Coordinates of C-alpha atoms in Angstrom, one line a residue:
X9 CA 2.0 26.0 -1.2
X10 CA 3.6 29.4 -0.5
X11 CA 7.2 29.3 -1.1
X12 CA 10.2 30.3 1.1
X13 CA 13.5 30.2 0.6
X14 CA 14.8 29.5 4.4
X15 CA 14.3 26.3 5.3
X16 CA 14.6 26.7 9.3
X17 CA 10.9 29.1 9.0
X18 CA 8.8 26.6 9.9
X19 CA 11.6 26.1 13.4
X20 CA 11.6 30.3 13.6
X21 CA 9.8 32.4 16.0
X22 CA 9.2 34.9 13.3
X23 CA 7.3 32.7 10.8
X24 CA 4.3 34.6 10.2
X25 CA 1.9 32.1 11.0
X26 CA -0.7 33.4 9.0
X27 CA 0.9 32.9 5.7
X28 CA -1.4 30.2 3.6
X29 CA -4.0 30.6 6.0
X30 CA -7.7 31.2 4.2
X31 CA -10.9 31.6 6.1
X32 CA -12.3 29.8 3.5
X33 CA -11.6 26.1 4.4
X34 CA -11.5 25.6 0.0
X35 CA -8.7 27.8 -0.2
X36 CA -6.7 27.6 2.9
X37 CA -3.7 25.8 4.3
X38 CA -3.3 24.2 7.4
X39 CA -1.4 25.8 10.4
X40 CA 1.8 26.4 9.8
X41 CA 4.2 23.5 11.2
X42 CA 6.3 26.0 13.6
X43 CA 2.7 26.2 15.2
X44 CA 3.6 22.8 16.3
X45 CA 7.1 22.3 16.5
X46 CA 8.6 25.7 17.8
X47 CA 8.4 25.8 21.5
X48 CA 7.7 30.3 21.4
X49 CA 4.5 28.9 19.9
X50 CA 3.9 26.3 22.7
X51 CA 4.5 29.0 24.8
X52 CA 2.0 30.9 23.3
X53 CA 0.0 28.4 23.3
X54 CA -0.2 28.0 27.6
X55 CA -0.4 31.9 27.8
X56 CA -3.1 32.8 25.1
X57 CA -5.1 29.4 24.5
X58 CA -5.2 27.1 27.8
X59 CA -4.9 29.6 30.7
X60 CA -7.7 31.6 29.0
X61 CA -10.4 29.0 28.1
X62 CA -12.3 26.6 29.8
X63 CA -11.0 23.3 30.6
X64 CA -12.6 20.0 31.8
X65 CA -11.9 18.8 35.2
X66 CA -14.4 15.9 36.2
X67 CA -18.1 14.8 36.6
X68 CA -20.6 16.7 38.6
X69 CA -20.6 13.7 40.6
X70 CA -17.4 14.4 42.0
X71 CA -18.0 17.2 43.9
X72 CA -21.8 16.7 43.7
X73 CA -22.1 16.4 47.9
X74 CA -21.1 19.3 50.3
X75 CA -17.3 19.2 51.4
X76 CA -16.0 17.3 48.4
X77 CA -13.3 18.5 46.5
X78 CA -11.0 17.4 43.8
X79 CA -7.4 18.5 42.7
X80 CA -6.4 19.3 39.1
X81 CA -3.4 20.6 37.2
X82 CA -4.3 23.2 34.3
X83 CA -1.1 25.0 32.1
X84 CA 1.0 24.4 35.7
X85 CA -1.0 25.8 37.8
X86 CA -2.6 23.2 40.7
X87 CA -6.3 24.0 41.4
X88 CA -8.6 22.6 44.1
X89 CA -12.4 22.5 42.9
X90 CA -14.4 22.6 46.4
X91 CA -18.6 22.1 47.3
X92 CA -18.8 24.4 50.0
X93 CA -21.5 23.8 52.6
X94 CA -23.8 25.9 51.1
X95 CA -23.7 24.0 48.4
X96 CA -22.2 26.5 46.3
X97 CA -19.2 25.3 43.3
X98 CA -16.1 27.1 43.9
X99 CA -12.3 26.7 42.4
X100 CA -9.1 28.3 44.2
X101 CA -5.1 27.9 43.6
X102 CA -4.5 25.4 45.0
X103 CA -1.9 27.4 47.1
X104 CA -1.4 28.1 50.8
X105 CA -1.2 32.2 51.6
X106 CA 1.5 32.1 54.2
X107 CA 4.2 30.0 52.5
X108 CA 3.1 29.0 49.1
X109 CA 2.6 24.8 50.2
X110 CA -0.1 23.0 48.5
X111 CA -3.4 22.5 50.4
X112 CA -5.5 19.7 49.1
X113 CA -4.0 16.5 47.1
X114 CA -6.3 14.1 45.4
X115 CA -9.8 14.4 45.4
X116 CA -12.1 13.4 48.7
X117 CA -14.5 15.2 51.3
X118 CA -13.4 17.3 54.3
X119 CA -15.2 20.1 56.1
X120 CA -12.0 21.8 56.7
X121 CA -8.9 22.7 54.0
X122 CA -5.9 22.7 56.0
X123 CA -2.3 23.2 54.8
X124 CA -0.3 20.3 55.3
X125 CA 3.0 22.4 56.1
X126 CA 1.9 25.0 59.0
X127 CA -1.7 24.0 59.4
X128 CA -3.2 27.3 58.3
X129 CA -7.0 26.0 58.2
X130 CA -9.4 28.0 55.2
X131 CA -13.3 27.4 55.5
X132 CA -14.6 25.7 52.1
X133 CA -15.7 29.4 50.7
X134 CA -11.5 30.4 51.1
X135 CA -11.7 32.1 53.8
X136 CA -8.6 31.6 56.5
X137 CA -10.0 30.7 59.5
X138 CA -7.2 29.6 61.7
X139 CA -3.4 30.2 61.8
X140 CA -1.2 28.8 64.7
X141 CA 0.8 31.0 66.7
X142 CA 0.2 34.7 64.9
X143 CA -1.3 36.1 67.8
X144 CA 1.1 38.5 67.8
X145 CA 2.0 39.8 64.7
X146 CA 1.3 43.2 64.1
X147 CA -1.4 43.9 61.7
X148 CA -2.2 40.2 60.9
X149 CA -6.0 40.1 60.3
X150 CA -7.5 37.1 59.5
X151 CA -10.6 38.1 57.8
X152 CA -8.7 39.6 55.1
X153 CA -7.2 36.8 54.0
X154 CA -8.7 34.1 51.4
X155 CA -7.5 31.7 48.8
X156 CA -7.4 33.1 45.3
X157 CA -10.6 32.1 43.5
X158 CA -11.0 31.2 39.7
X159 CA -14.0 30.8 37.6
X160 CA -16.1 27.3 37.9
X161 CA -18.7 26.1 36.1
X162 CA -21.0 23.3 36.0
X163 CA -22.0 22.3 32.2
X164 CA -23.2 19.4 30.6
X165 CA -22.8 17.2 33.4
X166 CA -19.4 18.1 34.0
X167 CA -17.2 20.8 35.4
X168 CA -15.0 23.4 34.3
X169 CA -12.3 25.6 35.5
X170 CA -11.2 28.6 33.5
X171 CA -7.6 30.6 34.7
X172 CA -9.1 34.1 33.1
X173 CA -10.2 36.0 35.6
X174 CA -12.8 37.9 32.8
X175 CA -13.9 34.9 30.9
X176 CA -17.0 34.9 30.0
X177 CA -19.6 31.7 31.4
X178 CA -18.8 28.9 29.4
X179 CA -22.6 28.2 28.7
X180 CA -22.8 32.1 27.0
X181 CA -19.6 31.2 24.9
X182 CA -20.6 27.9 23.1
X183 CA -24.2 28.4 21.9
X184 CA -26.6 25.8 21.5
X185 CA -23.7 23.3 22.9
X186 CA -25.5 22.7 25.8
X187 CA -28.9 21.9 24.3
X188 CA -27.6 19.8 21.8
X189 CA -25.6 17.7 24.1
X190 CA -28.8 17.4 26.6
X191 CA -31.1 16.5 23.5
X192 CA -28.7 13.0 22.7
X193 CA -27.5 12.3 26.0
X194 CA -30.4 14.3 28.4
X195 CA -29.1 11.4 31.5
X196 CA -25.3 12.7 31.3
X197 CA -25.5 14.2 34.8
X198 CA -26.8 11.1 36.4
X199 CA -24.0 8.6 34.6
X200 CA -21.3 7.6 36.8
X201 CA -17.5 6.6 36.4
X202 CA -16.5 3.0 35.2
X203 CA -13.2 2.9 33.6
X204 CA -10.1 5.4 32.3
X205 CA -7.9 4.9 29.9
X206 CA -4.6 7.4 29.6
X207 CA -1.8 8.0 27.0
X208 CA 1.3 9.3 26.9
X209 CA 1.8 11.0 23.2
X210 CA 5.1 12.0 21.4
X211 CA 2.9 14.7 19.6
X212 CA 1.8 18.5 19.9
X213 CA -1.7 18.9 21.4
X214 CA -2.6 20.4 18.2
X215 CA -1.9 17.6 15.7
X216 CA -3.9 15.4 18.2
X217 CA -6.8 17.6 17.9
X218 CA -6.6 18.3 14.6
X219 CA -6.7 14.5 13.8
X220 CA -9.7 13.8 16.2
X221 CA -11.5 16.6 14.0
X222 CA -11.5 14.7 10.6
X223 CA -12.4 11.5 9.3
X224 CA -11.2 11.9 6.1
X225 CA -8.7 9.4 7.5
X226 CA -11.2 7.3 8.6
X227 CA -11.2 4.7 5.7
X228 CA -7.6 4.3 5.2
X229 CA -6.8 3.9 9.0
X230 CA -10.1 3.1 10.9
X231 CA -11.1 0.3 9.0
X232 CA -13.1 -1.3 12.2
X233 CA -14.8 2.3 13.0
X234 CA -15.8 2.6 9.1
X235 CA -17.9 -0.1 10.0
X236 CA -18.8 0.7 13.7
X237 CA -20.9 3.8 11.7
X238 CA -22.6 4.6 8.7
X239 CA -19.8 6.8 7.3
X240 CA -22.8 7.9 4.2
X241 CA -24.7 9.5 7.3
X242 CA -21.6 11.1 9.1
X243 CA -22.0 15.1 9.2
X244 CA -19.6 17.4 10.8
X245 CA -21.1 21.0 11.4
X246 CA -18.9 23.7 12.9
X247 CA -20.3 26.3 15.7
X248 CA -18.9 29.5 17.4
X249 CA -16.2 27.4 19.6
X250 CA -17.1 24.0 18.8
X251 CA -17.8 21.2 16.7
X252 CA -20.6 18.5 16.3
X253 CA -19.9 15.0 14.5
X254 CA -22.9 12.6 14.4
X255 CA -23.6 9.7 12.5
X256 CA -25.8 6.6 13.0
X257 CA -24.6 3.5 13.9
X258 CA -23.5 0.7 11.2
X259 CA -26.4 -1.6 10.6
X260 CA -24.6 -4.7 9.8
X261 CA -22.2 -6.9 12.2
X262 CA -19.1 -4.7 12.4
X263 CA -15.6 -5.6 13.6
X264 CA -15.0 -2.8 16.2
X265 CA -17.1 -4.5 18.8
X266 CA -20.8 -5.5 19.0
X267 CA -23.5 -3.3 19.0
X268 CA -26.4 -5.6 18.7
X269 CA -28.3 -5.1 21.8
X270 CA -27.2 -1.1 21.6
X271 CA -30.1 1.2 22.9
X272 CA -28.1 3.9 21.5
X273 CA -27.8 3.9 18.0
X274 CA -26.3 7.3 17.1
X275 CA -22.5 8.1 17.1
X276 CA -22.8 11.6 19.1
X277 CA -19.4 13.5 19.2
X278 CA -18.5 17.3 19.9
X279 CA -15.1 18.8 20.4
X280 CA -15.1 21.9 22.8
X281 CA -12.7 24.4 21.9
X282 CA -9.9 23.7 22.8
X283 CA -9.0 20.6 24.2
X284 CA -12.1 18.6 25.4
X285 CA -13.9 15.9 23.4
X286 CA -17.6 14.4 24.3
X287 CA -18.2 11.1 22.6
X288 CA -21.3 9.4 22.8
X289 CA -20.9 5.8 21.0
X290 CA -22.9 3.1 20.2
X291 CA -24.2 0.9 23.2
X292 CA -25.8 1.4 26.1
X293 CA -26.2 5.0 27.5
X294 CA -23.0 6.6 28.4
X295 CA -20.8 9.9 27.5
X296 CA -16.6 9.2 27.3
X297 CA -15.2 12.7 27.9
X298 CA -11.4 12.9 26.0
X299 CA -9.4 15.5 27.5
X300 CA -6.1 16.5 25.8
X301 CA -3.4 18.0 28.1
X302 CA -0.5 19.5 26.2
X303 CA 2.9 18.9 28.3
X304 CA 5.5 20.2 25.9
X305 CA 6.1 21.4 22.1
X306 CA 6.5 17.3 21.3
X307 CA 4.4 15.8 24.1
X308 CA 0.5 15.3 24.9
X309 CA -1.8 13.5 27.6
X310 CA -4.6 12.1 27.0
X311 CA -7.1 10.6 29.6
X312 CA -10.5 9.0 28.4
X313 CA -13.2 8.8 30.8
X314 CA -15.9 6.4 30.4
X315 CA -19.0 7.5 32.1
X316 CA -22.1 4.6 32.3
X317 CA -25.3 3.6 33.5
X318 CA -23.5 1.3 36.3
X319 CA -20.1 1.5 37.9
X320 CA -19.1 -1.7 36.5
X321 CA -18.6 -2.0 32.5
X322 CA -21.1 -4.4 31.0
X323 CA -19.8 -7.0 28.5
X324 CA -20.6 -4.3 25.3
X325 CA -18.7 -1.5 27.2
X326 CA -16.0 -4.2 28.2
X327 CA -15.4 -4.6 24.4
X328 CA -15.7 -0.5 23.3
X329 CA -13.2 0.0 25.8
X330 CA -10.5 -3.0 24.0
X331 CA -11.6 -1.5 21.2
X332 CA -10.4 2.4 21.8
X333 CA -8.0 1.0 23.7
X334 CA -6.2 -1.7 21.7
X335 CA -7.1 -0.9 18.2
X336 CA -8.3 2.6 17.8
X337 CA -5.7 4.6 20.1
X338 CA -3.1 2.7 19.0
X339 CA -3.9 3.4 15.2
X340 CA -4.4 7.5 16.2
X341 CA -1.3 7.5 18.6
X342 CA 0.8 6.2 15.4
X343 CA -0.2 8.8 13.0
X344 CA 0.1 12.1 14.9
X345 CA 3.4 10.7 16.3
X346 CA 4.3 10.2 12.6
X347 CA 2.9 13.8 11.9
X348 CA 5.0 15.5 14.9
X349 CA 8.0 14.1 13.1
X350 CA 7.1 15.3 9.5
X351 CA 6.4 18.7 10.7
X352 CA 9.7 18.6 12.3
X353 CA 11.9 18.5 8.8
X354 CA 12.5 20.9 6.6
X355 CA 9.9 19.2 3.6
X356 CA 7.0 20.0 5.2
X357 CA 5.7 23.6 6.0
X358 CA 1.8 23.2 5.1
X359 CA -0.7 21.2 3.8
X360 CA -4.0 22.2 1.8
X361 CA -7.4 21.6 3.8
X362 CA -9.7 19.1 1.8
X363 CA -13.2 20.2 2.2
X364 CA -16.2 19.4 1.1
X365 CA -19.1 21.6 0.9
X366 CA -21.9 19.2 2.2
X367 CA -19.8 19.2 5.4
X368 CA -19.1 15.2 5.3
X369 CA -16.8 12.8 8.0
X370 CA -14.9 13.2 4.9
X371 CA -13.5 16.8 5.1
X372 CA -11.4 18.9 6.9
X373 CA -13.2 21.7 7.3
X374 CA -13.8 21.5 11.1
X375 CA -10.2 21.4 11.3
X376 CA -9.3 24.5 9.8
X377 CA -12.3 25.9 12.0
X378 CA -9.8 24.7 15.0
X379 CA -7.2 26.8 13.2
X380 CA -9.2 29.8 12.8
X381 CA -9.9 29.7 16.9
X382 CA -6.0 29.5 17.2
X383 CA -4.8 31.9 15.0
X384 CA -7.5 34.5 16.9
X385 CA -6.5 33.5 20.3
X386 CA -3.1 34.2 19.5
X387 CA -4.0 38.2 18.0
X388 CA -2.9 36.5 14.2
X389 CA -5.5 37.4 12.2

């Protein structure tokens, strides 16, 4: 491990966070631990990672219809996702031009956006169409004033905001994402909601990530999902900005829950640089959609969607979701919790990655790929 003598780097702004760091995954360090306990790198974090990639909002289904909308936070800033009666996807602030109010809270369908503090009234493409009592102000024109728009997207099923105004489509930046989500799970735009599950976690966003990444864990904590797949056939490959980890199921009774009638017998997972998760598990056809929201230095949300054949669980996806729930969270919540507090003392700085070669559920390399992506986004390396 590379040395230092000052024991308060890994809690200084001026670590260079590089240090340790290898592109090759067999002689690199992890990220440095100020990465996830100083709060200038949090702060970096919102400025140079979430406000300038693409993040997960909800289901095409949601705003599938003309008029419907839906309401999200993203790094602080509100957004409102809208169908517009053309049928055409756009995403605004979420922010009123006269006085700054909110427009649109919650999700629903409405012809009109109006501002709940003055009643300025925006057609569904942002432009202002009505505003009480300026009929005489002086060079008040109407038709030059719309909502701020941000890039939308629909992908996978799914849609996605991004805050960077010269982001490049989501489908150009990841590759062969979309085909190789479309080739497991080709019904994923036709599932519907059934069921969330949401976490409060006393961890950085990165340590929850970088845990979802390996399963070289897997065995020691995840006895149940060790048996849930075949950990010999578990392969993690590593693309441009993301991740695929597939495995077939187990093919004896397993103690996670029970897959006997499954009609889908492949564990299908990719991580989407940087904070959403696509899971495909066992069972009857369905996607669960993870999406990490960092909060603070020490603190991360976590929601899971679970997205079916049929609003209503069936008895298999009654007992996936006690599963992840009761057994599976609750072993993953304890050990990045555990981490955030190692990383927070003066014994730990870095750790090496393990990696193996043949690109096993065993290594870390997909990890340190995660790494790479941040140490870029922030200009490090």
């Amino acid at each position: 491990m590379p040395e230092t003598t000052d024991t308060s780097l890994a809690d200084s702004a001026s670590t260079d966070i590089t240090e340790g760091y290898n592109r090759d995954p067999a002689s690199s360090y992890s990220l440095n631990a100020a990465a996830y306990t100083n709060h200038n790198w949090f702060d970096k974090d919102t400025q140079k990672i979430i406000k300038r990639t693409w993040q997960w909002v909800c289901h095409v289904e949601k705003t599938r219809e003309p008029g419907s909308y839906i309401t999200v936070e993203i790094a602080g800033q509100p957004i409102a996702v809208v169908r517009d009666k053309g049928g055409e996807l756009r995403a605004f602030y979420n922010v009123c031009k006269h006085r700054a109010h909110h427009l649109l809270a919650g999700e629903g369908k409405t012809s009109l956006i109006v501002c709940p503090y003055h009643a300025w009234a925006y057609r569904l493409d942002g432009k202002l169409q009505g505003a009480p009592h300026t009929q005489n102000l002086n060079q008040f024109n109407k038709e030059e004033i719309c909502l701020d728009q941000i890039k939308v997207e629909e992908f996978c099923g799914f849609v996605f905001v991004n805050l960077n105004p010269s982001a490049e489509s989501l489908a150009v930046q990841s590759g062969d994402l979309q085909n190789e989500v479309m080739h497991w799970a080709p019904d994923v735009a036709n599932l519907t909601f059934g069921h969330r599950l949401s976490y409060d976690i006393k961890s950085n966003w990165k340590n929850v990530v970088d845990n979802f990444l390996e399963c070289y864990h897997c065995p020691v904590a995840h006895k149940d999902f060790c048996n849930l797949v075949d950990m010999d056939t578990y392969k993690v490959t590593t693309h441009g900005i993301y991740s695929s980890h597939m495995a077939d199921a187990g093919n004896t009774p397993n103690t996670a829950y029970d897959v006997a009638d499954a009609t889908v017998k492949t564990h299908a997972v990719w991580w989407l640089w940087p904070t959403t998760c696509l899971m495909r598990y066992p069972g009857r056809s369905s996607m669960i959609v993870l999406n990490i929201i960092p909060v603070g230095v020490d603190r991360t949300l976590e929601t899971y969607d679970f997205y079916l054949e049929s609003p209503e669980p069936n008895q298999m996806e009654l007992e996936a979701i006690r599963y992840l729930d009761e057994v599976l969270q609750v072993e993953d919540i304890g050990l990045v919790e555990s981490v955030q507090k190692g990383m927070s003392t003066p014994a730990f700085q870095q750790g090496r990655i393990v990696h193996d070669p043949e690109g096993s559920g065993k290594s870390e390399h997909a990890l340190h790929h995660f790494h790479g992506l941040v140490l870029d986004a922030y200009g490090a390396v």
